[in-house]
Amino acid sequence: MKRRFHNCLICLCDIRYREAGNAEIDGKKIEWGAAHQLIGIPLESLTGRVSKYSILPEKYQEISNKLEDVSWGALVQLTFSNKFVSDVEILSDWLTEFYKED
């Protein structure tokens, strides 16, 4: 079964750069390329596990700018182009108020 990438809602945890690499998992060699990734917990997930979503390279700066002042835990909608994040929409940045200094 192919994994399909649909627009989804996540609780945003981080944005970071992943170096290219490889590993052997369950006797199978897996390789991956370098990429900027969004790290978050999908709201529709029943497992509550953190997922990593690679950003379309040409959209990294635009997405990074949108998320520059967003606190962790923000509710974000991801839009995909094939398997890469091509856009984000910040739906709720509720922790920014909590972290504001008086």
PDB file of C-alpha atoms in Angstrom:
ATOM      1  CA  MET A   1       0.000   0.000   0.000  1.00  0.00           C
ATOM      2  CA  LYS A   2       1.345   3.439  -0.926  1.00  0.00           C
ATOM      3  CA  ARG A   3       1.465   6.110   1.729  1.00  0.00           C
ATOM      4  CA  ARG A   4      -0.471   9.116   0.533  1.00  0.00           C
ATOM      5  CA  PHE A   5       0.346  12.621   1.700  1.00  0.00           C
ATOM      6  CA  HIS A   6      -2.740  14.706   2.319  1.00  0.00           C
ATOM      7  CA  ASN A   7      -3.135  18.106   3.854  1.00  0.00           C
ATOM      8  CA  CYS A   8      -3.059  17.591   7.598  1.00  0.00           C
ATOM      9  CA  LEU A   9      -3.129  19.381  10.932  1.00  0.00           C
ATOM     10  CA  ILE A  10      -0.178  19.059  13.289  1.00  0.00           C
ATOM     11  CA  CYS A  11       0.848  20.346  16.680  1.00  0.00           C
ATOM     12  CA  LEU A  12       4.202  21.881  15.682  1.00  0.00           C
ATOM     13  CA  CYS A  13       7.227  20.875  17.763  1.00  0.00           C
ATOM     14  CA  ASP A  14      10.233  22.031  15.738  1.00  0.00           C
ATOM     15  CA  ILE A  15      11.768  22.860  12.380  1.00  0.00           C
ATOM     16  CA  ARG A  16      15.250  21.471  11.743  1.00  0.00           C
ATOM     17  CA  TYR A  17      17.770  20.377   9.152  1.00  0.00           C
ATOM     18  CA  ARG A  18      18.406  16.640   8.610  1.00  0.00           C
ATOM     19  CA  GLU A  19      21.737  15.532   7.148  1.00  0.00           C
ATOM     20  CA  ALA A  20      21.779  12.874   4.426  1.00  0.00           C
ATOM     21  CA  GLY A  21      22.441   9.391   5.765  1.00  0.00           C
ATOM     22  CA  ASN A  22      21.652   5.714   5.752  1.00  0.00           C
ATOM     23  CA  ALA A  23      20.898   2.873   8.139  1.00  0.00           C
ATOM     24  CA  GLU A  24      20.101  -0.802   8.164  1.00  0.00           C
ATOM     25  CA  ILE A  25      16.664  -1.406   9.645  1.00  0.00           C
ATOM     26  CA  ASP A  26      15.261  -4.929   9.930  1.00  0.00           C
ATOM     27  CA  GLY A  27      17.956  -6.162   7.533  1.00  0.00           C
ATOM     28  CA  LYS A  28      17.037  -3.604   4.867  1.00  0.00           C
ATOM     29  CA  LYS A  29      19.361  -0.733   3.913  1.00  0.00           C
ATOM     30  CA  ILE A  30      17.567   2.618   3.890  1.00  0.00           C
ATOM     31  CA  GLU A  31      19.006   5.889   2.572  1.00  0.00           C
ATOM     32  CA  TRP A  32      17.693   9.438   2.850  1.00  0.00           C
ATOM     33  CA  GLY A  33      18.692  12.809   1.491  1.00  0.00           C
ATOM     34  CA  ALA A  34      19.397  16.020   3.333  1.00  0.00           C
ATOM     35  CA  ALA A  35      16.271  18.079   4.008  1.00  0.00           C
ATOM     36  CA  HIS A  36      14.715  20.736   6.188  1.00  0.00           C
ATOM     37  CA  GLN A  37      11.905  19.127   8.162  1.00  0.00           C
ATOM     38  CA  LEU A  38       8.902  20.101  10.235  1.00  0.00           C
ATOM     39  CA  ILE A  39       8.511  17.966  13.344  1.00  0.00           C
ATOM     40  CA  GLY A  40       5.043  17.615  14.826  1.00  0.00           C
ATOM     41  CA  ILE A  41       2.257  15.454  16.182  1.00  0.00           C
ATOM     42  CA  PRO A  42      -0.542  14.888  13.652  1.00  0.00           C
ATOM     43  CA  LEU A  43      -3.927  15.667  15.177  1.00  0.00           C
ATOM     44  CA  GLU A  44      -5.642  12.908  13.222  1.00  0.00           C
ATOM     45  CA  SER A  45      -3.190  10.292  14.516  1.00  0.00           C
ATOM     46  CA  LEU A  46      -4.384   7.694  16.984  1.00  0.00           C
ATOM     47  CA  THR A  47      -0.813   6.866  18.038  1.00  0.00           C
ATOM     48  CA  GLY A  48       0.252  10.323  19.236  1.00  0.00           C
ATOM     49  CA  ARG A  49       3.682   9.746  17.717  1.00  0.00           C
ATOM     50  CA  VAL A  50       5.838  12.533  16.371  1.00  0.00           C
ATOM     51  CA  SER A  51       6.096  12.708  12.567  1.00  0.00           C
ATOM     52  CA  LYS A  52       8.719  14.378  10.379  1.00  0.00           C
ATOM     53  CA  TYR A  53       7.691  16.161   7.179  1.00  0.00           C
ATOM     54  CA  SER A  54      10.309  17.230   4.631  1.00  0.00           C
ATOM     55  CA  ILE A  55       9.900  20.724   3.180  1.00  0.00           C
ATOM     56  CA  LEU A  56      10.019  21.368  -0.568  1.00  0.00           C
ATOM     57  CA  PRO A  57      13.506  22.923  -0.944  1.00  0.00           C
ATOM     58  CA  GLU A  58      12.329  25.963  -2.907  1.00  0.00           C
ATOM     59  CA  LYS A  59       9.643  26.677  -0.257  1.00  0.00           C
ATOM     60  CA  TYR A  60      11.921  26.419   2.784  1.00  0.00           C
ATOM     61  CA  GLN A  61      12.610  30.169   3.177  1.00  0.00           C
ATOM     62  CA  GLU A  62       8.950  31.124   2.749  1.00  0.00           C
ATOM     63  CA  ILE A  63       7.806  28.499   5.278  1.00  0.00           C
ATOM     64  CA  SER A  64      10.633  29.358   7.661  1.00  0.00           C
ATOM     65  CA  ASN A  65       9.611  33.034   7.555  1.00  0.00           C
ATOM     66  CA  LYS A  66       5.980  32.142   8.375  1.00  0.00           C
ATOM     67  CA  LEU A  67       7.091  30.094  11.388  1.00  0.00           C
ATOM     68  CA  GLU A  68       9.788  32.484  12.640  1.00  0.00           C
ATOM     69  CA  ASP A  69       7.768  33.944  15.529  1.00  0.00           C
ATOM     70  CA  VAL A  70       5.529  30.939  16.212  1.00  0.00           C
ATOM     71  CA  SER A  71       5.784  29.114  19.545  1.00  0.00           C
ATOM     72  CA  TRP A  72       6.078  25.358  19.773  1.00  0.00           C
ATOM     73  CA  GLY A  73       2.683  23.709  20.145  1.00  0.00           C
ATOM     74  CA  ALA A  74       1.055  25.881  17.473  1.00  0.00           C
ATOM     75  CA  LEU A  75      -1.717  24.289  15.442  1.00  0.00           C
ATOM     76  CA  VAL A  76      -0.502  24.299  11.831  1.00  0.00           C
ATOM     77  CA  GLN A  77      -2.089  23.052   8.613  1.00  0.00           C
ATOM     78  CA  LEU A  78       0.364  21.524   6.147  1.00  0.00           C
ATOM     79  CA  THR A  79      -0.151  21.524   2.395  1.00  0.00           C
ATOM     80  CA  PHE A  80       1.757  18.953   0.361  1.00  0.00           C
ATOM     81  CA  SER A  81       3.163  18.789  -3.147  1.00  0.00           C
ATOM     82  CA  ASN A  82       3.812  15.087  -3.670  1.00  0.00           C
ATOM     83  CA  LYS A  83       5.506  14.044  -0.428  1.00  0.00           C
ATOM     84  CA  PHE A  84       6.951  17.454   0.476  1.00  0.00           C
ATOM     85  CA  VAL A  85       5.419  20.292   2.499  1.00  0.00           C
ATOM     86  CA  SER A  86       4.779  23.172   0.089  1.00  0.00           C
ATOM     87  CA  ASP A  87       2.936  25.570   2.410  1.00  0.00           C
ATOM     88  CA  VAL A  88       1.832  26.047   6.009  1.00  0.00           C
ATOM     89  CA  GLU A  89      -1.050  27.930   7.558  1.00  0.00           C
ATOM     90  CA  ILE A  90      -0.863  28.857  11.224  1.00  0.00           C
ATOM     91  CA  LEU A  91      -4.336  28.194  12.637  1.00  0.00           C
ATOM     92  CA  SER A  92      -3.624  28.844  16.318  1.00  0.00           C
ATOM     93  CA  ASP A  93      -0.479  30.023  18.068  1.00  0.00           C
ATOM     94  CA  TRP A  94      -2.006  29.787  21.523  1.00  0.00           C
ATOM     95  CA  LEU A  95       1.257  29.477  23.495  1.00  0.00           C
ATOM     96  CA  THR A  96       2.664  32.802  22.282  1.00  0.00           C
ATOM     97  CA  GLU A  97       0.391  34.634  24.747  1.00  0.00           C
ATOM     98  CA  PHE A  98       1.498  32.290  27.513  1.00  0.00           C
ATOM     99  CA  TYR A  99       5.183  33.023  26.888  1.00  0.00           C
ATOM    100  CA  LYS A 100       4.880  36.800  26.490  1.00  0.00           C
ATOM    101  CA  GLU A 101       6.878  38.718  29.054  1.00  0.00           C
ATOM    102  CA  ASP A 102       5.118  41.432  31.040  1.00  0.00           C
TER     103      ASP A 102
END
